[in-house]
Amino acid sequence: VKGYFLRLAIYIQPENGNLQTASFANTGFIFDTPVLIDLLGYQGVERENNALSLLKMLKRQKANLYFFPHIKQEMINILTAYKYSLIPGTTMKETKTLAGLDARGYDSSDVEREIVLLESKLEGGFGIKKKELPPYATKSDNTVDESQVLGEEEIKKYIKDNTPHYTEDNLNNDITSVLAIHKLREGETSRNIESCRFVFVTNNIDFIQAFNKYYRNNVDRDTFQLSISVNSLSAIAWIKGGEVENLSETELLKNAYCAMQPIPEILSKLE
């Protein structure tokens, strides 16, 4: 597990000599929907504990924690679908299950209360604040600086071509998030996570790989990646903070095992 974490951290920031000493005080981490759902315990105790461990490590390093408005709306949509699935006689095209809320025996009224309290729970309970989407960069005459605007449709097509399983809504939300990170960085280039200003944290590995590759090849090869996985961030935070109590080695071993599996294209060539 420790070797897996070290490999991840070194791979992501090979030139960062201050990895262990520099803090996250100047970095804003924007959490994706599944990360927040885990943190709130909606998908069970084990995933909640893993998310809480990461949050604890980030807070030790004075990190700034945020969510975008569309992320909150996506969570509300998930909770709303789950709420209606609990109402007897309701017919839904797709059943939404949240294992953590199932285990707590929530009914539709409990879920409605969860929706109402969602933002206050994130901010008051975890210190995760709402971050408004930034406006487009402008020139001195207040017109949009087109040199700072990325081609959203081009990026969407690139990601669709490389991750065909994507649903349209999920893709739009993820692209909105990373384009906001691009604007929040205001054209500054930094090789290290501690000075990159903002980064999007998600567990969608396919999206991370596809978008970061596009960004490196078409926008800025030298800056720290705009999107990072929960595992990679956990690795960096773990090295900064040293040994962490109650870190779920079962989950880490599972992640390490998955990371060692060859991609299907390689397997097919070896058959």
mmCIF file of C-alpha atoms in Angstrom, residues 3-243:
data_model
loop_
_atom_site.group_PDB
_atom_site.id
_atom_site.type_symbol
_atom_site.label_atom_id
_atom_site.label_comp_id
_atom_site.label_asym_id
_atom_site.label_seq_id
_atom_site.Cartn_x
_atom_site.Cartn_y
_atom_site.Cartn_z
ATOM 1 C CA GLY A 3 4.683 1.553 -2.202
ATOM 2 C CA TYR A 4 1.579 2.174 -4.286
ATOM 3 C CA PHE A 5 1.102 5.598 -2.706
ATOM 4 C CA LEU A 6 4.754 6.527 -3.180
ATOM 5 C CA ARG A 7 4.665 5.489 -6.833
ATOM 6 C CA LEU A 8 1.573 7.600 -7.464
ATOM 7 C CA ALA A 9 2.974 10.700 -5.778
ATOM 8 C CA ILE A 10 6.363 10.467 -7.489
ATOM 9 C CA TYR A 11 4.755 9.882 -10.890
ATOM 10 C CA ILE A 12 2.498 12.919 -10.554
ATOM 11 C CA GLN A 13 5.129 15.347 -9.255
ATOM 12 C CA PRO A 14 8.584 13.950 -10.148
ATOM 13 C CA GLU A 15 10.323 17.334 -9.879
ATOM 14 C CA ASN A 16 8.750 18.527 -6.638
ATOM 15 C CA GLY A 17 11.505 18.535 -4.037
ATOM 16 C CA ASN A 18 9.196 20.186 -1.507
ATOM 17 C CA LEU A 19 6.463 17.563 -1.730
ATOM 18 C CA GLN A 20 6.603 16.689 1.954
ATOM 19 C CA THR A 21 7.077 20.188 3.358
ATOM 20 C CA ALA A 22 4.913 22.477 1.173
ATOM 21 C CA SER A 23 1.322 22.885 2.374
ATOM 22 C CA PHE A 24 -1.961 23.132 0.490
ATOM 23 C CA ALA A 25 -2.707 26.578 1.916
ATOM 24 C CA ASN A 26 -2.771 28.157 -1.558
ATOM 25 C CA THR A 27 -4.648 25.354 -3.324
ATOM 26 C CA GLY A 28 -8.397 25.020 -3.805
ATOM 27 C CA PHE A 29 -9.752 21.500 -4.239
ATOM 28 C CA ILE A 30 -13.105 21.299 -6.035
ATOM 29 C CA PHE A 31 -14.849 18.007 -5.239
ATOM 30 C CA ASP A 32 -16.880 16.053 -7.781
ATOM 31 C CA THR A 33 -20.322 14.629 -6.943
ATOM 32 C CA PRO A 34 -19.298 11.006 -6.135
ATOM 33 C CA VAL A 35 -16.610 12.248 -3.725
ATOM 34 C CA LEU A 36 -19.149 14.304 -1.780
ATOM 35 C CA ILE A 37 -21.685 11.474 -1.826
ATOM 36 C CA ASP A 38 -19.088 9.183 -0.245
ATOM 37 C CA LEU A 39 -18.166 11.837 2.306
ATOM 38 C CA LEU A 40 -21.801 12.240 3.374
ATOM 39 C CA GLY A 41 -22.128 8.491 3.857
ATOM 40 C CA TYR A 42 -24.719 8.000 1.134
ATOM 41 C CA GLN A 43 -22.884 4.966 -0.263
ATOM 42 C CA GLY A 44 -21.970 3.136 2.926
ATOM 43 C CA VAL A 45 -19.647 3.272 5.918
ATOM 44 C CA GLU A 46 -16.450 2.020 4.281
ATOM 45 C CA ARG A 47 -16.540 4.596 1.486
ATOM 46 C CA GLU A 48 -17.481 7.273 4.018
ATOM 47 C CA ASN A 49 -14.452 6.405 6.170
ATOM 48 C CA ASN A 50 -12.130 6.556 3.154
ATOM 49 C CA ALA A 51 -13.463 9.986 2.196
ATOM 50 C CA LEU A 52 -13.182 11.234 5.783
ATOM 51 C CA SER A 53 -9.559 10.052 5.928
ATOM 52 C CA LEU A 54 -8.730 12.090 2.829
ATOM 53 C CA LEU A 55 -10.560 15.125 4.206
ATOM 54 C CA LYS A 56 -8.610 14.857 7.461
ATOM 55 C CA MET A 57 -5.301 14.765 5.591
ATOM 56 C CA LEU A 58 -6.225 17.761 3.442
ATOM 57 C CA LYS A 59 -7.267 19.818 6.447
ATOM 58 C CA ARG A 60 -3.970 19.044 8.172
ATOM 59 C CA GLN A 61 -2.319 20.688 5.174
ATOM 60 C CA LYS A 62 -4.630 23.743 5.363
ATOM 61 C CA ALA A 63 -6.328 22.978 2.053
ATOM 62 C CA ASN A 64 -9.222 25.078 0.728
ATOM 63 C CA LEU A 65 -12.233 22.873 -0.082
ATOM 64 C CA TYR A 66 -15.069 23.692 -2.495
ATOM 65 C CA PHE A 67 -17.917 22.443 -4.690
ATOM 66 C CA PHE A 68 -19.415 24.100 -7.764
ATOM 67 C CA PRO A 69 -23.161 24.990 -7.961
ATOM 68 C CA HIS A 70 -23.772 22.397 -10.700
ATOM 69 C CA ILE A 71 -22.204 19.740 -8.462
ATOM 70 C CA LYS A 72 -24.718 20.584 -5.749
ATOM 71 C CA GLN A 73 -27.537 20.381 -8.291
ATOM 72 C CA GLU A 74 -26.343 16.989 -9.474
ATOM 73 C CA MET A 75 -26.413 15.746 -5.871
ATOM 74 C CA ILE A 76 -29.924 17.129 -5.434
ATOM 75 C CA ASN A 77 -31.006 15.317 -8.605
ATOM 76 C CA ILE A 78 -29.606 12.034 -7.274
ATOM 77 C CA LEU A 79 -31.282 12.476 -3.896
ATOM 78 C CA THR A 80 -34.556 13.473 -5.535
ATOM 79 C CA ALA A 81 -34.577 10.377 -7.753
ATOM 80 C CA TYR A 82 -33.798 8.246 -4.703
ATOM 81 C CA LYS A 83 -36.591 9.938 -2.732
ATOM 82 C CA TYR A 84 -39.196 9.170 -5.383
ATOM 83 C CA SER A 85 -37.999 5.572 -5.624
ATOM 84 C CA LEU A 86 -38.969 5.172 -1.941
ATOM 85 C CA ILE A 87 -42.566 6.269 -2.460
ATOM 86 C CA PRO A 88 -44.851 3.206 -2.788
ATOM 87 C CA GLY A 89 -46.449 2.871 -6.203
ATOM 88 C CA THR A 90 -44.008 5.245 -7.909
ATOM 89 C CA THR A 91 -42.928 4.057 -11.353
ATOM 90 C CA MET A 92 -39.493 5.229 -12.435
ATOM 91 C CA LYS A 93 -37.526 4.563 -15.583
ATOM 92 C CA GLU A 94 -34.391 4.050 -13.528
ATOM 93 C CA THR A 95 -34.127 2.962 -9.889
ATOM 94 C CA LYS A 96 -31.695 5.003 -7.795
ATOM 95 C CA THR A 97 -30.074 3.223 -4.853
ATOM 96 C CA LEU A 98 -27.945 4.832 -2.155
ATOM 97 C CA ALA A 99 -26.660 1.991 0.020
ATOM 98 C CA GLY A 100 -25.761 4.233 2.942
ATOM 99 C CA LEU A 101 -29.256 5.718 3.153
ATOM 100 C CA ASP A 102 -30.786 2.264 2.658
ATOM 101 C CA ALA A 103 -28.815 1.067 5.688
ATOM 102 C CA ARG A 104 -30.094 3.997 7.758
ATOM 103 C CA GLY A 105 -33.671 3.150 6.842
ATOM 104 C CA TYR A 106 -34.389 6.557 5.310
ATOM 105 C CA ASP A 107 -37.878 7.263 4.006
ATOM 106 C CA SER A 108 -38.854 9.958 1.496
ATOM 107 C CA SER A 109 -39.270 12.593 4.247
ATOM 108 C CA ASP A 110 -35.766 11.889 5.565
ATOM 109 C CA VAL A 111 -34.317 12.293 2.075
ATOM 110 C CA GLU A 112 -36.192 15.568 1.544
ATOM 111 C CA ARG A 113 -34.672 16.860 4.781
ATOM 112 C CA GLU A 114 -31.249 15.764 3.506
ATOM 113 C CA ILE A 115 -31.792 17.811 0.339
ATOM 114 C CA VAL A 116 -32.743 20.929 2.315
ATOM 115 C CA LEU A 117 -29.714 20.616 4.615
ATOM 116 C CA LEU A 118 -27.221 19.580 1.921
ATOM 117 C CA GLU A 119 -25.280 22.836 1.551
ATOM 118 C CA SER A 120 -25.204 23.563 5.290
ATOM 119 C CA LYS A 121 -23.932 20.030 5.945
ATOM 120 C CA LEU A 122 -21.111 20.424 3.441
ATOM 121 C CA GLU A 123 -20.060 23.824 4.748
ATOM 122 C CA GLY A 124 -20.840 23.515 8.443
ATOM 123 C CA GLY A 125 -19.958 19.865 8.896
ATOM 124 C CA PHE A 126 -16.978 19.516 6.583
ATOM 125 C CA GLY A 127 -15.781 23.036 5.768
ATOM 126 C CA ILE A 128 -16.520 22.582 2.058
ATOM 127 C CA LYS A 129 -17.830 25.834 0.581
ATOM 128 C CA LYS A 130 -19.675 26.649 -2.613
ATOM 129 C CA LYS A 131 -17.496 28.185 -5.324
ATOM 130 C CA GLU A 132 -19.300 30.120 -8.038
ATOM 131 C CA LEU A 133 -18.295 29.432 -11.628
ATOM 132 C CA PRO A 134 -15.800 32.076 -12.793
ATOM 133 C CA PRO A 135 -16.595 34.430 -15.696
ATOM 134 C CA TYR A 136 -14.626 34.371 -18.927
ATOM 135 C CA ALA A 137 -11.353 36.273 -18.984
ATOM 136 C CA THR A 138 -11.700 39.719 -20.534
ATOM 137 C CA LYS A 139 -9.444 42.177 -22.353
ATOM 138 C CA SER A 140 -8.835 45.771 -21.282
ATOM 139 C CA ASP A 141 -11.927 46.832 -23.271
ATOM 140 C CA ASN A 142 -14.054 44.315 -21.294
ATOM 141 C CA THR A 143 -14.618 42.031 -24.266
ATOM 142 C CA VAL A 144 -14.010 38.292 -23.898
ATOM 143 C CA ASP A 145 -10.369 37.286 -24.331
ATOM 144 C CA GLU A 146 -10.819 34.508 -26.886
ATOM 145 C CA SER A 147 -7.217 33.362 -26.435
ATOM 146 C CA GLN A 148 -8.219 32.139 -22.973
ATOM 147 C CA VAL A 149 -11.380 30.330 -24.125
ATOM 148 C CA LEU A 150 -11.127 26.589 -24.753
ATOM 149 C CA GLY A 151 -13.179 24.871 -27.439
ATOM 150 C CA GLU A 152 -15.861 23.104 -25.406
ATOM 151 C CA GLU A 153 -17.301 21.134 -28.345
ATOM 152 C CA GLU A 154 -13.845 20.044 -29.479
ATOM 153 C CA ILE A 155 -13.011 18.846 -25.954
ATOM 154 C CA LYS A 156 -16.353 17.066 -25.657
ATOM 155 C CA LYS A 157 -15.786 15.213 -28.944
ATOM 156 C CA TYR A 158 -12.258 14.243 -27.904
ATOM 157 C CA ILE A 159 -13.454 12.794 -24.599
ATOM 158 C CA LYS A 160 -16.404 11.008 -26.225
ATOM 159 C CA ASP A 161 -14.030 9.410 -28.733
ATOM 160 C CA ASN A 162 -11.813 8.177 -25.902
ATOM 161 C CA THR A 163 -14.466 7.325 -23.280
ATOM 162 C CA PRO A 164 -17.567 6.172 -25.205
ATOM 163 C CA HIS A 165 -19.462 5.014 -22.089
ATOM 164 C CA TYR A 166 -20.127 8.623 -20.988
ATOM 165 C CA THR A 167 -23.705 9.887 -20.567
ATOM 166 C CA GLU A 168 -24.340 13.377 -21.920
ATOM 167 C CA ASP A 169 -25.251 14.935 -18.553
ATOM 168 C CA ASN A 170 -22.206 13.531 -16.756
ATOM 169 C CA LEU A 171 -19.912 14.624 -19.547
ATOM 170 C CA ASN A 172 -21.320 18.160 -19.565
ATOM 171 C CA ASN A 173 -20.908 18.481 -15.790
ATOM 172 C CA ASP A 174 -17.316 17.219 -15.821
ATOM 173 C CA ILE A 175 -16.359 19.498 -18.721
ATOM 174 C CA THR A 176 -17.998 22.465 -16.972
ATOM 175 C CA SER A 177 -15.881 21.698 -13.907
ATOM 176 C CA VAL A 178 -12.508 21.446 -15.645
ATOM 177 C CA LEU A 179 -13.160 24.489 -17.839
ATOM 178 C CA ALA A 180 -13.919 26.410 -14.642
ATOM 179 C CA ILE A 181 -10.597 25.213 -13.200
ATOM 180 C CA HIS A 182 -8.876 26.485 -16.360
ATOM 181 C CA LYS A 183 -10.461 29.920 -15.911
ATOM 182 C CA LEU A 184 -9.724 30.032 -12.164
ATOM 183 C CA ARG A 185 -6.018 29.496 -12.859
ATOM 184 C CA GLU A 186 -6.033 32.647 -15.005
ATOM 185 C CA GLY A 187 -3.375 31.441 -17.426
ATOM 186 C CA GLU A 188 -0.731 30.761 -14.768
ATOM 187 C CA THR A 189 1.493 27.710 -15.194
ATOM 188 C CA SER A 190 2.707 25.681 -12.226
ATOM 189 C CA ARG A 191 4.287 22.249 -12.119
ATOM 190 C CA ASN A 192 3.260 21.549 -8.532
ATOM 191 C CA ILE A 193 -0.097 20.946 -6.904
ATOM 192 C CA GLU A 194 0.733 23.324 -4.042
ATOM 193 C CA SER A 195 0.983 26.308 -6.394
ATOM 194 C CA CYS A 196 -1.473 25.387 -9.168
ATOM 195 C CA ARG A 197 -4.248 27.379 -7.427
ATOM 196 C CA PHE A 198 -7.186 25.048 -8.196
ATOM 197 C CA VAL A 199 -7.718 21.402 -9.120
ATOM 198 C CA PHE A 200 -10.799 19.231 -9.765
ATOM 199 C CA VAL A 201 -10.963 16.051 -7.628
ATOM 200 C CA THR A 202 -12.919 13.117 -9.055
ATOM 201 C CA ASN A 203 -12.909 9.320 -9.139
ATOM 202 C CA ASN A 204 -13.572 9.212 -12.892
ATOM 203 C CA ILE A 205 -10.214 7.874 -14.064
ATOM 204 C CA ASP A 206 -11.183 7.690 -17.754
ATOM 205 C CA PHE A 207 -12.193 11.361 -17.795
ATOM 206 C CA ILE A 208 -9.013 12.416 -15.965
ATOM 207 C CA GLN A 209 -6.776 10.630 -18.437
ATOM 208 C CA ALA A 210 -8.625 11.837 -21.525
ATOM 209 C CA PHE A 211 -8.984 15.489 -20.520
ATOM 210 C CA ASN A 212 -5.499 15.870 -19.054
ATOM 211 C CA LYS A 213 -4.006 14.374 -22.223
ATOM 212 C CA TYR A 214 -5.988 16.807 -24.364
ATOM 213 C CA TYR A 215 -4.914 19.735 -22.184
ATOM 214 C CA ARG A 216 -1.237 18.746 -22.291
ATOM 215 C CA ASN A 217 -1.248 18.354 -26.063
ATOM 216 C CA ASN A 218 -3.323 21.425 -26.949
ATOM 217 C CA VAL A 219 -3.143 24.007 -24.159
ATOM 218 C CA ASP A 220 -0.299 23.755 -21.623
ATOM 219 C CA ARG A 221 2.125 20.855 -21.414
ATOM 220 C CA ASP A 222 3.971 22.132 -18.366
ATOM 221 C CA THR A 223 1.256 22.989 -15.844
ATOM 222 C CA PHE A 224 -0.002 20.648 -13.133
ATOM 223 C CA GLN A 225 -2.983 18.591 -14.327
ATOM 224 C CA LEU A 226 -6.374 20.268 -13.969
ATOM 225 C CA SER A 227 -8.078 17.110 -12.724
ATOM 226 C CA ILE A 228 -6.733 14.574 -10.230
ATOM 227 C CA SER A 229 -8.059 11.276 -8.948
ATOM 228 C CA VAL A 230 -9.032 10.679 -5.327
ATOM 229 C CA ASN A 231 -6.342 7.985 -5.119
ATOM 230 C CA SER A 232 -3.594 10.251 -6.431
ATOM 231 C CA LEU A 233 -4.569 13.096 -4.118
ATOM 232 C CA SER A 234 -4.681 10.670 -1.186
ATOM 233 C CA ALA A 235 -1.157 9.522 -2.068
ATOM 234 C CA ILE A 236 0.232 13.065 -2.100
ATOM 235 C CA ALA A 237 -1.605 14.036 1.087
ATOM 236 C CA TRP A 238 -0.451 10.844 2.826
ATOM 237 C CA ILE A 239 3.204 11.562 2.063
ATOM 238 C CA LYS A 240 2.825 15.124 3.325
ATOM 239 C CA GLY A 241 1.166 14.059 6.568
ATOM 240 C CA GLY A 242 2.973 10.802 7.252
ATOM 241 C CA GLU A 243 1.158 7.780 8.664
#
